[in-house]
Short mmCIF file of C-alpha atoms in Angstrom, two decimals:
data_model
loop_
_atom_site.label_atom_id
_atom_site.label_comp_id
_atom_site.label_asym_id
_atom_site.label_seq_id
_atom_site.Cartn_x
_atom_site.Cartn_y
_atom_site.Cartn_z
CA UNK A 125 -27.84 -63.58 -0.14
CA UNK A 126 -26.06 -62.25 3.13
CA UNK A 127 -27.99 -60.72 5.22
CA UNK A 128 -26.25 -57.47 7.46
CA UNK A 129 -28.21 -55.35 10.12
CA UNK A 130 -28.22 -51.49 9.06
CA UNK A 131 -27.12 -51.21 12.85
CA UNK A 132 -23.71 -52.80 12.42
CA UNK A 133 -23.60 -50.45 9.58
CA UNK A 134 -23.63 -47.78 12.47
CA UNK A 135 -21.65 -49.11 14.63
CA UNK A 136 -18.76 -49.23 12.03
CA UNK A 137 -19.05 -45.66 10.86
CA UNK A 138 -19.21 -44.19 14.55
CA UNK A 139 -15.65 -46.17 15.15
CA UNK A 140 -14.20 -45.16 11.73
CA UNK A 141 -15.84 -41.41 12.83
CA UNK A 142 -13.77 -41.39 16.37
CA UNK A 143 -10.60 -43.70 14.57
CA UNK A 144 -9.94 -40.77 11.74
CA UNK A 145 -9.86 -38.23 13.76
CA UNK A 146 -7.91 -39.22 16.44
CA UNK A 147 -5.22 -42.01 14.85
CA UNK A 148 -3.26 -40.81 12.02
CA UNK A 149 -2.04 -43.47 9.39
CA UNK A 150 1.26 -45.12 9.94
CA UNK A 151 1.63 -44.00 6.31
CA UNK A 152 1.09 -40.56 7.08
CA UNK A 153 3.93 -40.60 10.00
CA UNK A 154 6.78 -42.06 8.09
CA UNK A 155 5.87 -39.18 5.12
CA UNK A 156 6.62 -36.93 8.10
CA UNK A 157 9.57 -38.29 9.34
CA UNK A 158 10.79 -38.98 6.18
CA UNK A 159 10.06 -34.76 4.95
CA UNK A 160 12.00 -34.54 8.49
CA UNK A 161 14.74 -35.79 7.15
CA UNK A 162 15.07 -34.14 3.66
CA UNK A 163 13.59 -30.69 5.22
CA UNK A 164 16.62 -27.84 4.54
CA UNK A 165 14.64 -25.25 6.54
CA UNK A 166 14.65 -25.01 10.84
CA UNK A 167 11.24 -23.23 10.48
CA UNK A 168 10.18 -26.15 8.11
CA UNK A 169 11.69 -28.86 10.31
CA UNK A 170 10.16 -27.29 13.87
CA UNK A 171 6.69 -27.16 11.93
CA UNK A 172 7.33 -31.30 11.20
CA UNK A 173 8.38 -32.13 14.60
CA UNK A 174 5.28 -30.07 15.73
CA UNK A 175 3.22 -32.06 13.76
CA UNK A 176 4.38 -35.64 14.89
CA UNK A 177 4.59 -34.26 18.37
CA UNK A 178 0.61 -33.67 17.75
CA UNK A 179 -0.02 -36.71 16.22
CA UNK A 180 0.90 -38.63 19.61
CA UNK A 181 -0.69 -36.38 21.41
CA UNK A 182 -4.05 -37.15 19.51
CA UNK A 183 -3.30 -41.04 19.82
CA UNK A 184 -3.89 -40.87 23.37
CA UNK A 185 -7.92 -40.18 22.21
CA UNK A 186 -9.09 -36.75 23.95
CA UNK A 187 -7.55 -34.12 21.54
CA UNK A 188 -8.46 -34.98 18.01
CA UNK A 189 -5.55 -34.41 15.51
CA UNK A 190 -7.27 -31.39 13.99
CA UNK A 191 -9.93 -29.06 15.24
CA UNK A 192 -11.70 -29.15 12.07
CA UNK A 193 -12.51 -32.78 12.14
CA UNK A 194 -14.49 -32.39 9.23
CA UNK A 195 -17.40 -33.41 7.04
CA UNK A 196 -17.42 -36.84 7.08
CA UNK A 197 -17.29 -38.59 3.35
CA UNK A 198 -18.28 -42.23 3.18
CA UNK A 199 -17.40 -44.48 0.63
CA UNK A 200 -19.68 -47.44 0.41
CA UNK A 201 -18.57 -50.54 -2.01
CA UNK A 202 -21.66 -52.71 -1.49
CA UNK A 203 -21.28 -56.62 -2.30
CA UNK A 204 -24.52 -57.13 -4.62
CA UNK A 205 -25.57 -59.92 -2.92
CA UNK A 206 -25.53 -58.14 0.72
CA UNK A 207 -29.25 -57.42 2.12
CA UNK A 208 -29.30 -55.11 4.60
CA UNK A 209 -32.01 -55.40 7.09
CA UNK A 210 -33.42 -52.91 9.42
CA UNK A 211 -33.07 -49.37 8.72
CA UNK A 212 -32.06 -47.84 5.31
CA UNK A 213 -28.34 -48.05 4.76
CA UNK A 214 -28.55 -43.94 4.22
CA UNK A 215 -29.70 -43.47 7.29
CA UNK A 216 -27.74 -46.07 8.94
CA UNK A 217 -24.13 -44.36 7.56
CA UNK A 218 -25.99 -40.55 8.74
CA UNK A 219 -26.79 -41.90 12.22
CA UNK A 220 -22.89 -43.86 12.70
CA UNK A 221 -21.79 -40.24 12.05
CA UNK A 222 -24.16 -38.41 14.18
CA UNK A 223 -22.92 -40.64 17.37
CA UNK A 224 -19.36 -40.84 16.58
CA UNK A 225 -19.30 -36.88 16.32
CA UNK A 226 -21.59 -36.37 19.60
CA UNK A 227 -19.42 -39.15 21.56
CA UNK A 228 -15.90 -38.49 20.08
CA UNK A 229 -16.33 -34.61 21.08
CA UNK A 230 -15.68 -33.69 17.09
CA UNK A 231 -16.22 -30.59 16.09
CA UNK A 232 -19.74 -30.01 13.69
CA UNK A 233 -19.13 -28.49 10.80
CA UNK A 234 -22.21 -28.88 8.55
CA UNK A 235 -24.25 -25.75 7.57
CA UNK A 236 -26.73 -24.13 5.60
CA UNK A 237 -24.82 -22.10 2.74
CA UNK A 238 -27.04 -19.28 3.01
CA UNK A 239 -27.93 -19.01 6.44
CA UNK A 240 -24.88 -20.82 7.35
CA UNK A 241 -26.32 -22.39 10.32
CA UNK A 242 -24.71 -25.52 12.12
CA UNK A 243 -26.81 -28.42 11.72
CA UNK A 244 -25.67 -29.57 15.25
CA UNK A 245 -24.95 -33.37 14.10
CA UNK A 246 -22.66 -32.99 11.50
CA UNK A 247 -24.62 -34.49 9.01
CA UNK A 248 -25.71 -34.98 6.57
CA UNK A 249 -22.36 -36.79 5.85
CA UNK A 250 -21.64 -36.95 2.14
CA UNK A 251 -22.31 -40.41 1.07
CA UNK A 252 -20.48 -42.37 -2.24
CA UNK A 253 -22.58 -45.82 -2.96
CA UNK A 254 -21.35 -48.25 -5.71
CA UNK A 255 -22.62 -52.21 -6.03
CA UNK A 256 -19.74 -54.48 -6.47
CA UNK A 257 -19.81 -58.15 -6.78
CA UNK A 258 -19.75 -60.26 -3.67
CA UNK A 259 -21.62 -60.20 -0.46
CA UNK A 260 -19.31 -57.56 1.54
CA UNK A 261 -19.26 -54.29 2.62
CA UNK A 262 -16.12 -52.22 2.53
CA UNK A 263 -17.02 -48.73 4.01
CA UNK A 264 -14.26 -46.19 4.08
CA UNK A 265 -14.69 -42.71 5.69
CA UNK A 266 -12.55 -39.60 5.04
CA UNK A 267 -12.63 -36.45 7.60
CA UNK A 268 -12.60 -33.62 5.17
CA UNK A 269 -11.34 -30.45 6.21
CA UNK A 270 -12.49 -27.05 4.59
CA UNK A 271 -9.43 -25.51 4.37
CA UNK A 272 -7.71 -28.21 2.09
CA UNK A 273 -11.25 -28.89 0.48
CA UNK A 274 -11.75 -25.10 -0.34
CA UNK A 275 -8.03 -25.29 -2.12
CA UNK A 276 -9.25 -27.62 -5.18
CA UNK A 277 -10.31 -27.46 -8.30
CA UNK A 278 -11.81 -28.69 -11.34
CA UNK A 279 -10.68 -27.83 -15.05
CA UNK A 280 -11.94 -28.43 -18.08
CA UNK A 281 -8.81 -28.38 -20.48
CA UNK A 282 -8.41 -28.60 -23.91
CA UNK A 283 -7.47 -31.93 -25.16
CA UNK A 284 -4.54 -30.07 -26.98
CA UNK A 285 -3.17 -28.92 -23.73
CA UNK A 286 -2.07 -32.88 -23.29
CA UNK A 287 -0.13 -34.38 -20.48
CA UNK A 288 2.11 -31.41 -19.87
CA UNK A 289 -0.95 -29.28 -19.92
CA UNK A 290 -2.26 -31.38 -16.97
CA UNK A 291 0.84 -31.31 -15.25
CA UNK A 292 1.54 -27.35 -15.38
CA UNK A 293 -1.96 -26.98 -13.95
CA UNK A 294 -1.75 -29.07 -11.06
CA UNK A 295 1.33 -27.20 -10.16
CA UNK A 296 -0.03 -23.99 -10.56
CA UNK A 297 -2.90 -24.79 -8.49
CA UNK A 298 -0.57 -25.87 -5.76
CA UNK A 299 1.17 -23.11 -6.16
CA UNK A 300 -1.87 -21.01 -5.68
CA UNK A 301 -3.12 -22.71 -2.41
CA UNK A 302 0.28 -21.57 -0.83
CA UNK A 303 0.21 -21.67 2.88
CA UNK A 304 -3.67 -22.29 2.98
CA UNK A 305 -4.39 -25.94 3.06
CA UNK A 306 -2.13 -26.30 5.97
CA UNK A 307 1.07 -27.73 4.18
CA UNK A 308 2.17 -30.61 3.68
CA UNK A 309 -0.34 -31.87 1.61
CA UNK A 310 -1.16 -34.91 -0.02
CA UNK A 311 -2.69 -34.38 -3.78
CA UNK A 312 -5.10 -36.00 -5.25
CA UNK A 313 -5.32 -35.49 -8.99
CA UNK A 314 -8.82 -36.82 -11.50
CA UNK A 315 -7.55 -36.99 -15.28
CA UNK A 316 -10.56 -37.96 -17.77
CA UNK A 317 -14.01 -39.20 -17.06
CA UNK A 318 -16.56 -36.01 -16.81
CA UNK A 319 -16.76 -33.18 -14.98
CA UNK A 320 -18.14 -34.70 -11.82
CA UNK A 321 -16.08 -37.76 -12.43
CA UNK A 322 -12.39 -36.13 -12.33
CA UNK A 323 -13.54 -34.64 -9.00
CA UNK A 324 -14.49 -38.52 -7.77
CA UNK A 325 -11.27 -39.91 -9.23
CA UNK A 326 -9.06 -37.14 -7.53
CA UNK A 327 -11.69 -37.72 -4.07
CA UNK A 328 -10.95 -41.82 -4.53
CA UNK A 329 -7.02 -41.11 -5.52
CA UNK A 330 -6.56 -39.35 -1.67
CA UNK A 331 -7.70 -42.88 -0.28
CA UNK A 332 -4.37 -44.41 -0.95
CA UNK A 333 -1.78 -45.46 1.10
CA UNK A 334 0.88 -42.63 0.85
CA UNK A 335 3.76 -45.02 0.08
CA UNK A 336 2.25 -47.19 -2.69
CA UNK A 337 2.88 -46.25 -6.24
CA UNK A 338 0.50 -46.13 -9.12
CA UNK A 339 0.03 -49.85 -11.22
CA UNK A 340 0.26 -47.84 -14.23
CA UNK A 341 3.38 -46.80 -15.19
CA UNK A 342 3.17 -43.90 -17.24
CA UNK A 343 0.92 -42.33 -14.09
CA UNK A 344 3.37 -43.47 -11.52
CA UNK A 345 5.76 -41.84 -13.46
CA UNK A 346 3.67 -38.83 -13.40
CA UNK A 347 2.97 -39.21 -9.82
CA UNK A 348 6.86 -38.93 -8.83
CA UNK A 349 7.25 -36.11 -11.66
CA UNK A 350 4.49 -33.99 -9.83
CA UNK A 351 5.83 -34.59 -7.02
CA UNK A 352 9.46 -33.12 -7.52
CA UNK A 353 8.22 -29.92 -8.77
CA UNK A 354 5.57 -29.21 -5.99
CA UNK A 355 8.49 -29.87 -3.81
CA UNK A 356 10.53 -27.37 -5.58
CA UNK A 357 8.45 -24.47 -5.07
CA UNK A 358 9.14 -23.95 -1.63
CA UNK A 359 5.88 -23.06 0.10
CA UNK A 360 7.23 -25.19 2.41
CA UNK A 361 5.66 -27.01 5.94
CA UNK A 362 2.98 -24.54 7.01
CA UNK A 363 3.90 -22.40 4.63
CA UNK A 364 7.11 -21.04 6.14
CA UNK A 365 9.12 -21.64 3.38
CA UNK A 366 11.06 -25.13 2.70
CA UNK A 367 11.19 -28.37 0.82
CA UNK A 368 8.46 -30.27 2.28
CA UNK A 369 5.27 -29.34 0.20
CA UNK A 370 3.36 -32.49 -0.20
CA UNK A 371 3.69 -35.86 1.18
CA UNK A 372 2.37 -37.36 -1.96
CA UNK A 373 0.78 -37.10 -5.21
CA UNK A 374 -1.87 -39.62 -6.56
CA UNK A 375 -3.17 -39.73 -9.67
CA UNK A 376 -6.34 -41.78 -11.31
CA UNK A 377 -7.58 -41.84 -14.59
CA UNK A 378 -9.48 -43.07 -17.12
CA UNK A 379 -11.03 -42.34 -20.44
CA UNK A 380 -13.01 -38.89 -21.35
CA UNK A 381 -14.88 -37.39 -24.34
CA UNK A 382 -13.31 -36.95 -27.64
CA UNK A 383 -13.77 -33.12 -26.79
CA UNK A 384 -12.36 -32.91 -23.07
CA UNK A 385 -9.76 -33.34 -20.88
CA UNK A 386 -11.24 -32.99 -17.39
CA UNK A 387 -8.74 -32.58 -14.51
CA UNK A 388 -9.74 -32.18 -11.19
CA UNK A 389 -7.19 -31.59 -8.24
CA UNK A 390 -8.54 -32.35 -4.62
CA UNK A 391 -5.98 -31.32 -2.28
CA UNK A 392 -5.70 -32.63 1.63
CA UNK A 393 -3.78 -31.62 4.54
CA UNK A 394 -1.41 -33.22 6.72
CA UNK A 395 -4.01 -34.40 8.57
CA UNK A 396 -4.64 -37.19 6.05
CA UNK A 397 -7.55 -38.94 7.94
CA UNK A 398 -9.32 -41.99 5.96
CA UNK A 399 -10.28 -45.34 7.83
CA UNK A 400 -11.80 -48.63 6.29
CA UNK A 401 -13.01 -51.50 7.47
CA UNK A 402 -15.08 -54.76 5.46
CA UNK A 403 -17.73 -56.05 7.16
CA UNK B 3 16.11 -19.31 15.30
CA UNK B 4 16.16 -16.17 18.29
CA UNK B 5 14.59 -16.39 21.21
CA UNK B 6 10.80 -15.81 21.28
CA UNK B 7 9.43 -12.28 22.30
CA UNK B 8 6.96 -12.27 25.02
CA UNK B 9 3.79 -10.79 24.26
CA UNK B 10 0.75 -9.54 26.65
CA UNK B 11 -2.07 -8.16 25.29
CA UNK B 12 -3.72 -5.74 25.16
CA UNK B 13 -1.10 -4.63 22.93
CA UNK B 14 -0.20 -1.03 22.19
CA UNK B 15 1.45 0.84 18.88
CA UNK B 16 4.53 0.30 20.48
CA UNK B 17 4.47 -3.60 21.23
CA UNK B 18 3.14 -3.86 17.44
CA UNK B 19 5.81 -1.82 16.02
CA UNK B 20 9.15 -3.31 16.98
CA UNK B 21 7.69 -6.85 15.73
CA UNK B 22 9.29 -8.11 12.10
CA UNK B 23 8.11 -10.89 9.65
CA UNK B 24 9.91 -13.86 10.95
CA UNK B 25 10.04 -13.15 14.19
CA UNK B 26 9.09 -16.07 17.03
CA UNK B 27 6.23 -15.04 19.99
CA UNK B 28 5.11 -16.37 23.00
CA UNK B 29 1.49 -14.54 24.26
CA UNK B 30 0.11 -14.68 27.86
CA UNK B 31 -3.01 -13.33 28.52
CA UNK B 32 -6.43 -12.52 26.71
CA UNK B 33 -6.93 -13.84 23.14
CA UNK B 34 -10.40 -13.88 22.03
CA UNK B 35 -11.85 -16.52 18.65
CA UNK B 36 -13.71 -15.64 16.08
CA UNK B 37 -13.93 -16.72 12.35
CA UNK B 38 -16.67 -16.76 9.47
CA UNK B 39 -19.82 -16.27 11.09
CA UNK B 40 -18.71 -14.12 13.95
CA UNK B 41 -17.12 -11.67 12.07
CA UNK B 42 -19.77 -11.40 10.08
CA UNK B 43 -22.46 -10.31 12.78
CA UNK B 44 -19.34 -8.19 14.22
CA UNK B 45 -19.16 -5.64 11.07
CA UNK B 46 -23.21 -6.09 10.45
CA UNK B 47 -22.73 -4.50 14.42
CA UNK B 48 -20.65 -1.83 13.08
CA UNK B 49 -22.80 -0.89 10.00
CA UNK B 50 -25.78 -0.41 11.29
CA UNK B 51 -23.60 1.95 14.42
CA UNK B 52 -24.05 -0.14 17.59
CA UNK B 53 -21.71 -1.26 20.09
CA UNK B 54 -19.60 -4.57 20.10
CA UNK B 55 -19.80 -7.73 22.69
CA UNK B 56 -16.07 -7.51 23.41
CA UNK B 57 -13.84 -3.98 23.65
CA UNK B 58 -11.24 -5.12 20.35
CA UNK B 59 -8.82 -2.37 21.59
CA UNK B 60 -5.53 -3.41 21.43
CA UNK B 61 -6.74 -7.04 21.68
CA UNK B 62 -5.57 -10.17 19.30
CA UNK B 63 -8.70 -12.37 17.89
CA UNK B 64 -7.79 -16.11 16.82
CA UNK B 65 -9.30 -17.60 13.76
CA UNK B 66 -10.38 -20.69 16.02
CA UNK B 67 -13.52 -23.39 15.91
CA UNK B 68 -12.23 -25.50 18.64
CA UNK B 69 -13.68 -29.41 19.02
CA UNK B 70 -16.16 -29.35 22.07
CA UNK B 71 -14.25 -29.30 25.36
CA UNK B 72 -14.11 -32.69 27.22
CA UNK B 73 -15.19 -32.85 31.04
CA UNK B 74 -12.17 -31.83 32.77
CA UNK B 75 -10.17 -29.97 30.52
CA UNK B 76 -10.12 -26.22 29.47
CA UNK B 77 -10.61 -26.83 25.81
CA UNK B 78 -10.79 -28.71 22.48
CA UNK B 79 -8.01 -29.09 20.16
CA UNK B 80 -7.79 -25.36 19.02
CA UNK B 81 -5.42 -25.03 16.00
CA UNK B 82 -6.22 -21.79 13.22
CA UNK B 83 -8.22 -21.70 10.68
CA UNK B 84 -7.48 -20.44 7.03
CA UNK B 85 -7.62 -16.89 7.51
CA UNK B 86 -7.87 -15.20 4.35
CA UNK B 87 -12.14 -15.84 4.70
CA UNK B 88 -11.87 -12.92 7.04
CA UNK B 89 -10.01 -10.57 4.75
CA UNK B 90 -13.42 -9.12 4.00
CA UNK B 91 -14.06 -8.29 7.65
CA UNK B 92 -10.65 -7.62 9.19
CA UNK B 93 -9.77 -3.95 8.14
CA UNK B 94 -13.15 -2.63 9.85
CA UNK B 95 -12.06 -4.05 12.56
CA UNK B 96 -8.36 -3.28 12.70
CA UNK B 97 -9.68 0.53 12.21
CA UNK B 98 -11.47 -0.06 15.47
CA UNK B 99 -8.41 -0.95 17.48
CA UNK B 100 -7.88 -4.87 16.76
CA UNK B 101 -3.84 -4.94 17.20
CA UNK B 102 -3.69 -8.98 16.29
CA UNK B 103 -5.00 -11.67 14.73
CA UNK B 104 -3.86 -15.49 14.44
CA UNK B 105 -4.53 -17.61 11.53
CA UNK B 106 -2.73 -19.39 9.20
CA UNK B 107 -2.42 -18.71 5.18
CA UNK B 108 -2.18 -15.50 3.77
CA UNK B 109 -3.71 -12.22 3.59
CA UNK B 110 -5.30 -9.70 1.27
CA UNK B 111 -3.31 -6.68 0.14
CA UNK B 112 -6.39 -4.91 1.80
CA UNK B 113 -5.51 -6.61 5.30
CA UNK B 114 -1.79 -5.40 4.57
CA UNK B 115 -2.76 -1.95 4.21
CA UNK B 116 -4.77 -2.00 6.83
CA UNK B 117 -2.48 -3.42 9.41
CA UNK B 118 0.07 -0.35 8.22
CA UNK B 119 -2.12 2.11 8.54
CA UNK B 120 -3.39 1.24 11.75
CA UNK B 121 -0.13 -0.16 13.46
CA UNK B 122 -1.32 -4.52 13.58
CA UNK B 123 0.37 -7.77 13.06
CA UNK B 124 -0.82 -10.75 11.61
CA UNK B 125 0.74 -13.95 13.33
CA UNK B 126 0.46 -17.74 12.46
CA UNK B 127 -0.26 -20.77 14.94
CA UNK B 128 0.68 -24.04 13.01
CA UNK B 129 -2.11 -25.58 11.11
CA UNK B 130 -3.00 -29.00 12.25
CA UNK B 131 -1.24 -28.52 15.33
CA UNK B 132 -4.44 -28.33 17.33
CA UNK B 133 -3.96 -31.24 19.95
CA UNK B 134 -0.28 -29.38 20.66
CA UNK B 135 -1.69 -26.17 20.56
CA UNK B 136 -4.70 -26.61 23.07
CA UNK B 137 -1.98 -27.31 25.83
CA UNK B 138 -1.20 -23.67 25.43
CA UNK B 139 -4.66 -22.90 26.67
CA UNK B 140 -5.62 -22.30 30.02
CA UNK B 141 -9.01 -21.73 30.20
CA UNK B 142 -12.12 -20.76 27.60
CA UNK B 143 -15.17 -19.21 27.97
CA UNK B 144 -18.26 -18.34 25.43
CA UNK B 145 -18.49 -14.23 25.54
CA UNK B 146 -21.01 -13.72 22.45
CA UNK B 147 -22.91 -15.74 20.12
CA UNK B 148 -23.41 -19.21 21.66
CA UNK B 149 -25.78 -19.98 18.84
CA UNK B 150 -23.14 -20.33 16.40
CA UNK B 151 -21.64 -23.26 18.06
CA UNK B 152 -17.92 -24.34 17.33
CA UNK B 153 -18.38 -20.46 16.02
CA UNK B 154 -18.94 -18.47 18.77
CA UNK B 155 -16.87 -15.92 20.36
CA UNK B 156 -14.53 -17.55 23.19
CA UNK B 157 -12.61 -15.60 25.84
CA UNK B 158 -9.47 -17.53 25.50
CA UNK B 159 -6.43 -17.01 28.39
CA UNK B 160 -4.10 -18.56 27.07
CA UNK B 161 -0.02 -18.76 28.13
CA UNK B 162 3.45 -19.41 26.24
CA UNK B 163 0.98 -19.74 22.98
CA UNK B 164 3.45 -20.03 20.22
CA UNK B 165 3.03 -17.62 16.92
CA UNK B 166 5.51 -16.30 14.00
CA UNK B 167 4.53 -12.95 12.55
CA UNK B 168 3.99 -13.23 8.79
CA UNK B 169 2.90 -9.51 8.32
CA UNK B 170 4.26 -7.28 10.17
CA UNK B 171 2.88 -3.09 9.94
CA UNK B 172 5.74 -2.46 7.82
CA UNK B 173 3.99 -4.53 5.13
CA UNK B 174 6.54 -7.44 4.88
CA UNK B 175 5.48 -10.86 4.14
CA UNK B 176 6.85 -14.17 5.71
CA UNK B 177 4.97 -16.25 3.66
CA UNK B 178 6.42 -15.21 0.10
CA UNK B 179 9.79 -14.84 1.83
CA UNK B 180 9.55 -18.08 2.85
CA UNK B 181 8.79 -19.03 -1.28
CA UNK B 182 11.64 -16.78 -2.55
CA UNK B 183 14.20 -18.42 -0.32
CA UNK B 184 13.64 -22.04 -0.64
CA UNK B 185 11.91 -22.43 -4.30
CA UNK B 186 14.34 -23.96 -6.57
CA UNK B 187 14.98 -21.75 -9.99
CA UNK B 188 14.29 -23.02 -13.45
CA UNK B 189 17.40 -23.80 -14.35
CA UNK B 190 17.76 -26.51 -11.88
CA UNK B 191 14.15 -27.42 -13.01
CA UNK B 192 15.25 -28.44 -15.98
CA UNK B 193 19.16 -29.35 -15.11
#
């Protein structure tokens, strides 16, 4: 048994906090040089330059990326044979967040949905715990913005609707968003499972690096596939109009009822902010 | 792309009405924020018949929550917010003399109508750009609603801040222009 203080736990979050919002991947960059260089349209191709340009900017550590540095979502794989000592890891994971937004100068965005009033902090940060073998802790944190966030969906489809059902809806829904999420995206599609377990796949699927390419054939496959026809719409980089629609498309799956065929599309912006670290 | 027309506000019919979908702007001067909860207490302000915190006429609001400012410099990273969450609002207040607003994403027919009727444009800032964007700002200053944090309504001067008008008060869209021009047809789909 390993023992970890719940104050490390803080530590870590606060940095991944302040790291998201201000460093974007290396990933992320060379998606937007690389729509830079297939981008047709001069509106589309000012927009990416804008965006790298802003990306440097934010590097330097007083202008985050983004003023909506969003809720932060923690993903917790916990080693079963980790004891954490001291506080509650809950708490621990709420209180990293609380001092990275206070001492990064991130914007708060939590709020009451009926009152809608700021809770000041930030928090509570949305929290994803699962026990894995091992005595480590992997903690990854996503900043999730609103606008991207309020842009996805969940479907139940019919299992007769199959795999071109799935792929005409993820489409549409792109398609829908339009100029909204702040394009390019990055898509993150949940095929099977349950209801609230397409939305976790598609959540999970945004955590990967943009380049890599799905194990699974058939869903790599269907990862380029989806790909290629967002990009022929032509929303376009904010929305302007051009080839650049997403960055990437990543897909998870895995096995549903005999009487479903959940798909859940969680859609992120440019600003494609995730940090991990194992303790 | 043509050069970028200058804008000062407060704006008048006839700075609003030679502006076209498409077309590049630079504004200098006043530009005050608001978004969800703002506009919100603005038309509960208006319903019940009293008087606003800020004169809108002729003025240009930005859809803006910027990050808290750091010690020394005029502002947060200040990039737009999606605007179509104040399609319920903004008619009221274009009928009461708002000429602009800056956002990003598009608009409700309602919005459309309302910006003919009443002579308004609706420009976009780039979404995401906000580190970029906040360079554009010169100074910033709470006017109403403190409480409401990242929320409130800022007096913004801001200088060179770069927009594109994507409805102009002739009712043309940029945004589905943009769509028609570059998506590819079926045929190619399946070629």
């Amino acid at each position: 048994m390993r023992e970890v203080g719940a104050e490390q736990i803080t530590k870590v979050v606060k940095q991944l906090a302040l790291e998201a919002a201000y460093q974007l991947g290396d990933d992320v960059r060379e998606a937007l040089r690389e729509g830079l260089r297939q981008e047709t349209s001069p509106a589309g191709q000012d927009v990416l330059n804008q965006l790298l340009e802003n990306a440097d900017i934010a590097r330097d550590g007083e202008f985050p990326m983004c003023q909506d540095t969003g809720l932060a979502v923690i993903f917790v794989e916990l080693g079963q044979d980790v004891h954490i000592v001291g506080d509650d890891i809950n708490e621990a994971i709420q209180e990293g967040v609380r001092q990275g937004y206070e001492e990064g100068y991130l914007r708060k965005s939590a709020c009451h949905p009926f009152t809608r009033k700021n809770t000041g902090d930030n928090t509570p940060a949305i929290i994803h715990i699962s026990i894995v073998p091992g005595e480590k802790i992997k903690l990854t944190l996503a900043g999730k913005g609103g606008g991207s966030e309020n842009m996805s969906r969940v479907m139940m489809l019919k299992p007769s609707d199959g795999k071109d059902g799935i792929k005409d809806y993820v489409e549409q829904r792109v398609k829908e968003a339009g100029s909204n999420p702040c394009p390019p995206i990055v898509v993150g599609v949940g095929i099977g499972g349950t209801f609230e377990k397409a939305a976790m796949l598609a959540k999970e699927a945004l955590l990967r690096p943009l380049d890599d390419s799905n194990p699974d054939p058939e869903l790599a496959e269907m990862e380029y596939e989806l790909l290629e026809r967002i990009n022929r719409i032509g929303i376009g980089p904010a929305g302007l109009g051009g080839r650049t629609t997403a960055l990437a498309v990543k897909v998870e799956m895995m096995s549903c009822h005999i009487a479903s065929l959940p798909v859940a599309v969680n859609i992120n912006c440019h600003a494609h902010r995730h940090k991990e670290v194992v303790i | 792309m043509s050069e970028p027309i200058i804008l000062t506000p407060p704006l008048k019919d006839e700075d609003v009405s030679k502006l076209r979908a498409g077309d590049r702007v630079l504004i200098t001067g006043t530009v005050y924020t608001g978004r969800d909860a703002a506009h919100k207490r603005l038309v509960d302000l208006l319903d019940e018949g009293k008087t606003l915190p800020i004169d809108l006429e002729g003025q240009i609001i930005y859809f803006v929550g910027p990050t808290p400012t750091r010690p020394g410099k005029s502002i947060g990273s200040a990039g737009p917010t999606t605007s179509y969450r104040m399609d319920a609002y903004s008619p009221i207040l274009i009928e009461r003399g708002l000429k602009g607003m800056i956002g990003k994403g598009s608009r409700s027919q309602d919005v459309i109508d309302a910006m003919v009727r009443h002579k308004a444009i609706y420009f976009a800032a780039v979404g995401g750009a906000a580190a970029l964007i906040s360079r554009r700002i010169e100074s910033c200053e709470v006017v109403a609603y403190e409480d409401l944090g990242p929320e409130a309504i800022r007096k913004l001067e801001v200088k060179d801040f770069p927009a594109i008008v994507v409805n102009d008060c002739e009712g043309n869209d940029l945004y589905s222009r943009g769509v028609e021009e570059y998506a590819l047809d079926e045929m190619e789909v399946n070629g």
